[in-house]
């Protein structure tokens, strides 16, 4: 019930409330006061029943709101569909999250449509372009993915996430010179962004600059989701060099991530 308060409209705390299903902090004081007044009433300290009655009315209203939203909170698709329906033009972020929910559900046409709608609402936001490109990539539409990323860069030329993602797309297509221009720009803006480090490492690897690739990929922080992918590329490089450190790298990754399909394949190639 507490976590539903922000979306009930009782506590309007901005568009980011939509993204946080646990924004119950604004009502902590209310429930603390409710408990205190109830205790006073029970102990006979509070003789006027009106404050207690008011609290009961508030609690009843919140409970009714909870019951109304119970079905909304079942999954991401229901949640974001409701938010977008109630606030159709307020922010791009809920619409983009709805696109992601459609993609997870396997409805890629609606995912693409929602991503396009998110971009139309707020073209200056970089994330919808990146997410839409990811949907196109997943559905084997690499040309459309690159077109979307370039569309985003035209509006956000200094966005490091877009520069990095577009650079990686160019690396995967073998357009290394164009990728290098974008990734050098991204590194000059933010030399420590994990996604940029991963993309730059992939560029060095593809260009045959293996020592540079190892140095850059090793800079991806272990706490970041890109760390696994960076370590896979490090393992590929060590295996291509027939390095004695390849097995140690593999064992360390298995210890951290378990036996993934990629690591199982590497283990078979290394004969262990």
Tab-separated table of C-alpha atoms in Angstrom:
chain	number	residue	atom	x	y	z
A	1	UNK	CA	0.000	0.000	0.000
A	2	UNK	CA	2.861	2.350	0.845
A	3	UNK	CA	4.621	1.760	-2.459
A	4	UNK	CA	1.459	2.604	-4.414
A	5	UNK	CA	1.144	6.079	-2.933
A	6	UNK	CA	3.213	7.906	-5.603
A	7	UNK	CA	1.145	6.578	-8.507
A	8	UNK	CA	-2.113	7.256	-6.661
A	9	UNK	CA	-1.589	10.957	-7.196
A	10	UNK	CA	-1.578	11.675	-3.458
A	11	UNK	CA	2.165	12.359	-3.503
A	12	UNK	CA	3.123	14.009	-6.813
A	13	UNK	CA	6.923	13.803	-6.853
A	14	UNK	CA	7.710	14.122	-10.563
A	15	UNK	CA	8.083	11.833	-13.553
A	16	UNK	CA	10.780	9.699	-11.931
A	17	UNK	CA	8.178	8.350	-9.518
A	18	UNK	CA	6.917	6.295	-12.451
A	19	UNK	CA	10.187	4.371	-12.531
A	20	UNK	CA	10.341	3.605	-8.827
A	21	UNK	CA	7.772	1.191	-7.462
A	22	UNK	CA	9.160	1.564	-3.964
A	23	UNK	CA	8.796	5.317	-3.492
A	24	UNK	CA	6.956	5.005	-0.209
A	25	UNK	CA	9.229	7.324	1.804
A	26	UNK	CA	6.876	10.369	1.585
A	27	UNK	CA	4.248	8.462	3.632
A	28	UNK	CA	6.557	7.219	6.371
A	29	UNK	CA	5.781	10.302	8.467
A	30	UNK	CA	2.055	9.815	7.946
A	31	UNK	CA	2.111	6.241	9.212
A	32	UNK	CA	4.398	7.164	12.084
A	33	UNK	CA	1.916	9.827	13.175
A	34	UNK	CA	-0.979	7.401	12.679
A	35	UNK	CA	0.670	4.873	14.980
A	36	UNK	CA	1.421	7.528	17.574
A	37	UNK	CA	-2.132	8.904	17.608
A	38	UNK	CA	-3.610	5.424	17.733
A	39	UNK	CA	-1.416	4.587	20.735
A	40	UNK	CA	-2.481	7.826	22.434
A	41	UNK	CA	-6.141	6.959	21.817
A	42	UNK	CA	-5.712	3.453	23.203
A	43	UNK	CA	-4.010	4.760	26.338
A	44	UNK	CA	-6.662	7.411	26.900
A	45	UNK	CA	-4.244	10.314	26.427
A	46	UNK	CA	-6.138	11.551	23.370
A	47	UNK	CA	-9.749	12.284	24.269
A	48	UNK	CA	-10.909	13.856	20.980
A	49	UNK	CA	-11.735	11.029	18.516
A	50	UNK	CA	-11.634	13.243	15.409
A	51	UNK	CA	-7.870	12.818	14.649
A	52	UNK	CA	-8.211	9.032	14.882
A	53	UNK	CA	-11.303	9.066	12.662
A	54	UNK	CA	-9.458	11.219	10.114
A	55	UNK	CA	-6.589	8.755	10.092
A	56	UNK	CA	-8.961	5.851	9.589
A	57	UNK	CA	-10.540	7.641	6.635
A	58	UNK	CA	-7.104	8.275	5.085
A	59	UNK	CA	-6.072	4.647	5.589
A	60	UNK	CA	-9.339	3.479	4.017
A	61	UNK	CA	-8.792	5.708	0.979
A	62	UNK	CA	-5.249	4.414	0.557
A	63	UNK	CA	-6.501	0.855	0.841
A	64	UNK	CA	-9.066	1.507	-1.869
A	65	UNK	CA	-6.333	2.957	-4.075
A	66	UNK	CA	-4.250	-0.150	-3.429
A	67	UNK	CA	-7.141	-2.382	-4.446
A	68	UNK	CA	-7.644	-0.327	-7.606
A	69	UNK	CA	-3.970	-0.664	-8.548
A	70	UNK	CA	-3.546	-4.291	-7.506
A	71	UNK	CA	-3.862	-5.563	-11.076
A	72	UNK	CA	-1.630	-2.789	-12.405
A	73	UNK	CA	1.341	-4.008	-10.402
A	74	UNK	CA	1.203	-7.591	-11.688
A	75	UNK	CA	3.927	-7.106	-14.295
A	76	UNK	CA	5.863	-4.459	-16.196
A	77	UNK	CA	3.581	-4.557	-19.218
A	78	UNK	CA	0.415	-3.840	-17.204
A	79	UNK	CA	2.182	-1.232	-15.105
A	80	UNK	CA	3.686	0.812	-17.928
A	81	UNK	CA	0.565	0.475	-20.088
A	82	UNK	CA	-1.461	2.064	-17.302
A	83	UNK	CA	1.066	4.836	-16.721
A	84	UNK	CA	1.250	5.700	-20.417
A	85	UNK	CA	-2.542	5.664	-20.684
A	86	UNK	CA	-2.857	8.067	-17.757
A	87	UNK	CA	0.040	10.320	-18.768
A	88	UNK	CA	0.264	9.935	-22.588
A	89	UNK	CA	2.462	12.955	-23.308
A	90	UNK	CA	4.058	13.801	-19.974
A	91	UNK	CA	7.403	12.041	-20.429
A	92	UNK	CA	9.246	9.811	-22.858
A	93	UNK	CA	10.625	7.522	-20.162
A	94	UNK	CA	7.375	5.641	-19.328
A	95	UNK	CA	6.695	5.089	-23.033
A	96	UNK	CA	10.231	3.781	-23.539
A	97	UNK	CA	9.803	1.431	-20.597
A	98	UNK	CA	6.566	0.208	-22.159
A	99	UNK	CA	8.532	-0.503	-25.354
A	100	UNK	CA	11.019	-2.566	-23.339
A	101	UNK	CA	8.160	-4.476	-21.704
A	102	UNK	CA	6.696	-5.289	-25.133
A	103	UNK	CA	10.135	-6.453	-26.300
A	104	UNK	CA	10.545	-8.745	-23.285
A	105	UNK	CA	7.082	-10.170	-24.039
A	106	UNK	CA	8.192	-10.844	-27.624
A	107	UNK	CA	5.842	-8.305	-29.223
A	108	UNK	CA	8.476	-6.506	-31.293
A	109	UNK	CA	6.084	-4.583	-33.521
A	110	UNK	CA	4.503	-2.877	-30.530
A	111	UNK	CA	7.951	-2.416	-28.982
A	112	UNK	CA	9.157	-0.578	-32.084
A	113	UNK	CA	5.961	1.479	-32.229
A	114	UNK	CA	6.285	2.507	-28.563
A	115	UNK	CA	9.969	3.377	-28.989
A	116	UNK	CA	9.116	5.585	-31.945
A	117	UNK	CA	6.408	7.260	-29.900
A	118	UNK	CA	8.883	7.849	-27.059
A	119	UNK	CA	11.327	9.494	-29.464
A	120	UNK	CA	8.554	11.688	-30.873
A	121	UNK	CA	7.576	12.869	-27.384
A	122	UNK	CA	11.127	13.773	-26.357
A	123	UNK	CA	13.664	13.621	-29.219
A	124	UNK	CA	16.509	14.921	-27.060
A	125	UNK	CA	16.542	11.776	-24.890
A	126	UNK	CA	19.282	9.342	-25.978
A	127	UNK	CA	18.048	6.149	-24.319
A	128	UNK	CA	14.995	5.541	-26.570
A	129	UNK	CA	17.259	5.573	-29.643
A	130	UNK	CA	19.603	3.056	-28.036
A	131	UNK	CA	16.774	0.794	-26.923
A	132	UNK	CA	15.100	0.926	-30.340
A	133	UNK	CA	18.422	0.054	-31.991
A	134	UNK	CA	18.707	-2.889	-29.596
A	135	UNK	CA	15.268	-4.152	-30.652
A	136	UNK	CA	16.230	-3.862	-34.320
A	137	UNK	CA	19.494	-5.714	-33.638
A	138	UNK	CA	17.662	-8.494	-31.827
A	139	UNK	CA	15.335	-8.907	-34.803
A	140	UNK	CA	18.278	-8.986	-37.268
A	141	UNK	CA	17.611	-5.529	-38.681
A	142	UNK	CA	21.099	-4.073	-38.331
A	143	UNK	CA	20.580	-1.464	-41.059
A	144	UNK	CA	17.582	-0.003	-39.254
A	145	UNK	CA	19.488	-0.129	-35.957
A	146	UNK	CA	22.366	1.917	-37.350
A	147	UNK	CA	19.931	4.369	-38.967
A	148	UNK	CA	18.208	4.934	-35.612
A	149	UNK	CA	21.532	5.510	-33.849
A	150	UNK	CA	22.600	8.025	-36.490
A	151	UNK	CA	19.210	9.708	-36.122
A	152	UNK	CA	19.866	10.055	-32.408
A	153	UNK	CA	23.404	11.358	-32.951
A	154	UNK	CA	22.117	14.042	-35.285
A	155	UNK	CA	20.133	15.467	-32.359
A	156	UNK	CA	22.544	14.494	-29.555
A	157	UNK	CA	26.035	14.759	-31.136
A	158	UNK	CA	27.867	14.816	-27.792
A	159	UNK	CA	25.977	12.063	-26.002
A	160	UNK	CA	28.597	9.514	-24.942
A	161	UNK	CA	26.152	6.604	-24.767
A	162	UNK	CA	25.006	7.217	-28.338
A	163	UNK	CA	28.574	7.723	-29.567
A	164	UNK	CA	29.632	4.481	-27.918
A	165	UNK	CA	26.686	2.424	-29.151
A	166	UNK	CA	26.996	3.757	-32.698
A	167	UNK	CA	30.730	3.144	-32.648
A	168	UNK	CA	30.166	-0.464	-31.600
A	169	UNK	CA	27.607	-0.952	-34.372
A	170	UNK	CA	30.193	0.285	-36.877
A	171	UNK	CA	32.835	-2.045	-35.415
A	172	UNK	CA	30.494	-4.983	-35.885
A	173	UNK	CA	29.991	-3.922	-39.517
A	174	UNK	CA	33.749	-3.656	-40.058
A	175	UNK	CA	33.692	0.125	-40.577
A	176	UNK	CA	36.647	0.639	-38.248
A	177	UNK	CA	37.752	4.128	-39.313
A	178	UNK	CA	34.282	5.594	-38.811
A	179	UNK	CA	33.968	3.737	-35.506
A	180	UNK	CA	37.294	5.089	-34.291
A	181	UNK	CA	36.232	8.694	-34.897
A	182	UNK	CA	33.097	8.245	-32.775
A	183	UNK	CA	34.794	6.287	-29.998
A	184	UNK	CA	37.674	8.735	-29.706
A	185	UNK	CA	35.075	11.474	-29.315
A	186	UNK	CA	33.240	9.447	-26.659
A	187	UNK	CA	36.466	8.792	-24.731
A	188	UNK	CA	37.369	12.475	-24.824
A	189	UNK	CA	33.999	13.311	-23.251
A	190	UNK	CA	34.061	10.529	-20.667
A	191	UNK	CA	37.138	8.276	-20.547
A	192	UNK	CA	35.655	5.943	-17.925
A	193	UNK	CA	32.211	5.082	-19.288
A	194	UNK	CA	32.030	1.243	-19.235
A	195	UNK	CA	30.105	0.976	-22.492
A	196	UNK	CA	32.662	3.162	-24.267
A	197	UNK	CA	35.555	1.126	-22.868
A	198	UNK	CA	33.915	-2.071	-24.103
A	199	UNK	CA	33.321	-0.597	-27.563
A	200	UNK	CA	36.871	0.777	-27.766
A	201	UNK	CA	38.289	-2.586	-26.711
A	202	UNK	CA	36.269	-4.310	-29.424
A	203	UNK	CA	37.593	-1.789	-31.948
A	204	UNK	CA	41.221	-2.474	-30.960
A	205	UNK	CA	40.605	-6.226	-31.076
A	206	UNK	CA	39.008	-6.056	-34.519
A	207	UNK	CA	41.884	-3.877	-35.778
A	208	UNK	CA	44.493	-6.336	-34.487
A	209	UNK	CA	45.785	-4.053	-31.738
A	210	UNK	CA	45.496	-6.798	-29.146
A	211	UNK	CA	47.638	-5.328	-26.353
A	212	UNK	CA	45.706	-2.060	-26.539
A	213	UNK	CA	42.462	-4.046	-26.496
A	214	UNK	CA	43.519	-5.927	-23.352
A	215	UNK	CA	44.429	-2.695	-21.577
A	216	UNK	CA	41.144	-0.974	-22.417
A	217	UNK	CA	38.916	-3.979	-21.689
A	218	UNK	CA	40.595	-4.501	-18.313
A	219	UNK	CA	39.399	-1.016	-17.287
A	220	UNK	CA	35.722	-2.009	-17.325
A	221	UNK	CA	34.691	-2.062	-13.625
A	222	UNK	CA	33.666	-5.470	-12.205
A	223	UNK	CA	30.418	-4.019	-10.856
A	224	UNK	CA	29.182	-3.032	-14.317
A	225	UNK	CA	27.049	-5.290	-16.567
A	226	UNK	CA	29.579	-4.773	-19.399
A	227	UNK	CA	32.237	-6.574	-17.342
A	228	UNK	CA	31.210	-10.052	-18.483
A	229	UNK	CA	31.309	-9.082	-22.167
A	230	UNK	CA	34.658	-7.346	-21.694
A	231	UNK	CA	36.089	-10.459	-20.061
A	232	UNK	CA	34.793	-12.613	-22.912
A	233	UNK	CA	36.770	-10.481	-25.351
A	234	UNK	CA	39.834	-10.702	-23.112
A	235	UNK	CA	39.459	-14.487	-23.104
A	236	UNK	CA	39.131	-14.528	-26.913
A	237	UNK	CA	42.341	-12.516	-27.250
A	238	UNK	CA	44.290	-14.709	-24.830
A	239	UNK	CA	43.076	-17.830	-26.630
A	240	UNK	CA	44.035	-16.383	-30.025
A	241	UNK	CA	47.506	-15.697	-28.644
A	242	UNK	CA	47.652	-19.214	-27.166
A	243	UNK	CA	48.533	-17.490	-23.923
A	244	UNK	CA	49.173	-19.477	-20.782
A	245	UNK	CA	46.866	-17.035	-19.020
A	246	UNK	CA	43.819	-18.109	-21.056
A	247	UNK	CA	42.943	-20.998	-18.733
A	248	UNK	CA	43.352	-18.819	-15.651
A	249	UNK	CA	41.052	-16.223	-17.213
A	250	UNK	CA	38.484	-18.923	-17.988
A	251	UNK	CA	38.553	-20.391	-14.482
A	252	UNK	CA	38.159	-16.951	-12.929
A	253	UNK	CA	35.151	-16.213	-15.137
A	254	UNK	CA	33.534	-19.559	-14.317
A	255	UNK	CA	33.983	-18.801	-10.628
A	256	UNK	CA	32.252	-15.434	-10.999
A	257	UNK	CA	29.587	-16.127	-13.654
A	258	UNK	CA	29.135	-19.902	-13.590
A	259	UNK	CA	29.309	-22.073	-16.695
A	260	UNK	CA	27.653	-20.018	-19.418
A	261	UNK	CA	27.350	-21.364	-22.997
A	262	UNK	CA	30.237	-19.144	-24.129
A	263	UNK	CA	32.475	-20.313	-21.297
A	264	UNK	CA	31.578	-23.950	-21.889
A	265	UNK	CA	32.577	-23.565	-25.525
A	266	UNK	CA	35.862	-21.937	-24.502
A	267	UNK	CA	36.534	-24.739	-22.025
A	268	UNK	CA	36.071	-27.325	-24.771
A	269	UNK	CA	38.439	-25.441	-27.066
A	270	UNK	CA	41.047	-25.284	-24.322
A	271	UNK	CA	40.658	-29.005	-23.674
A	272	UNK	CA	39.376	-28.778	-20.083
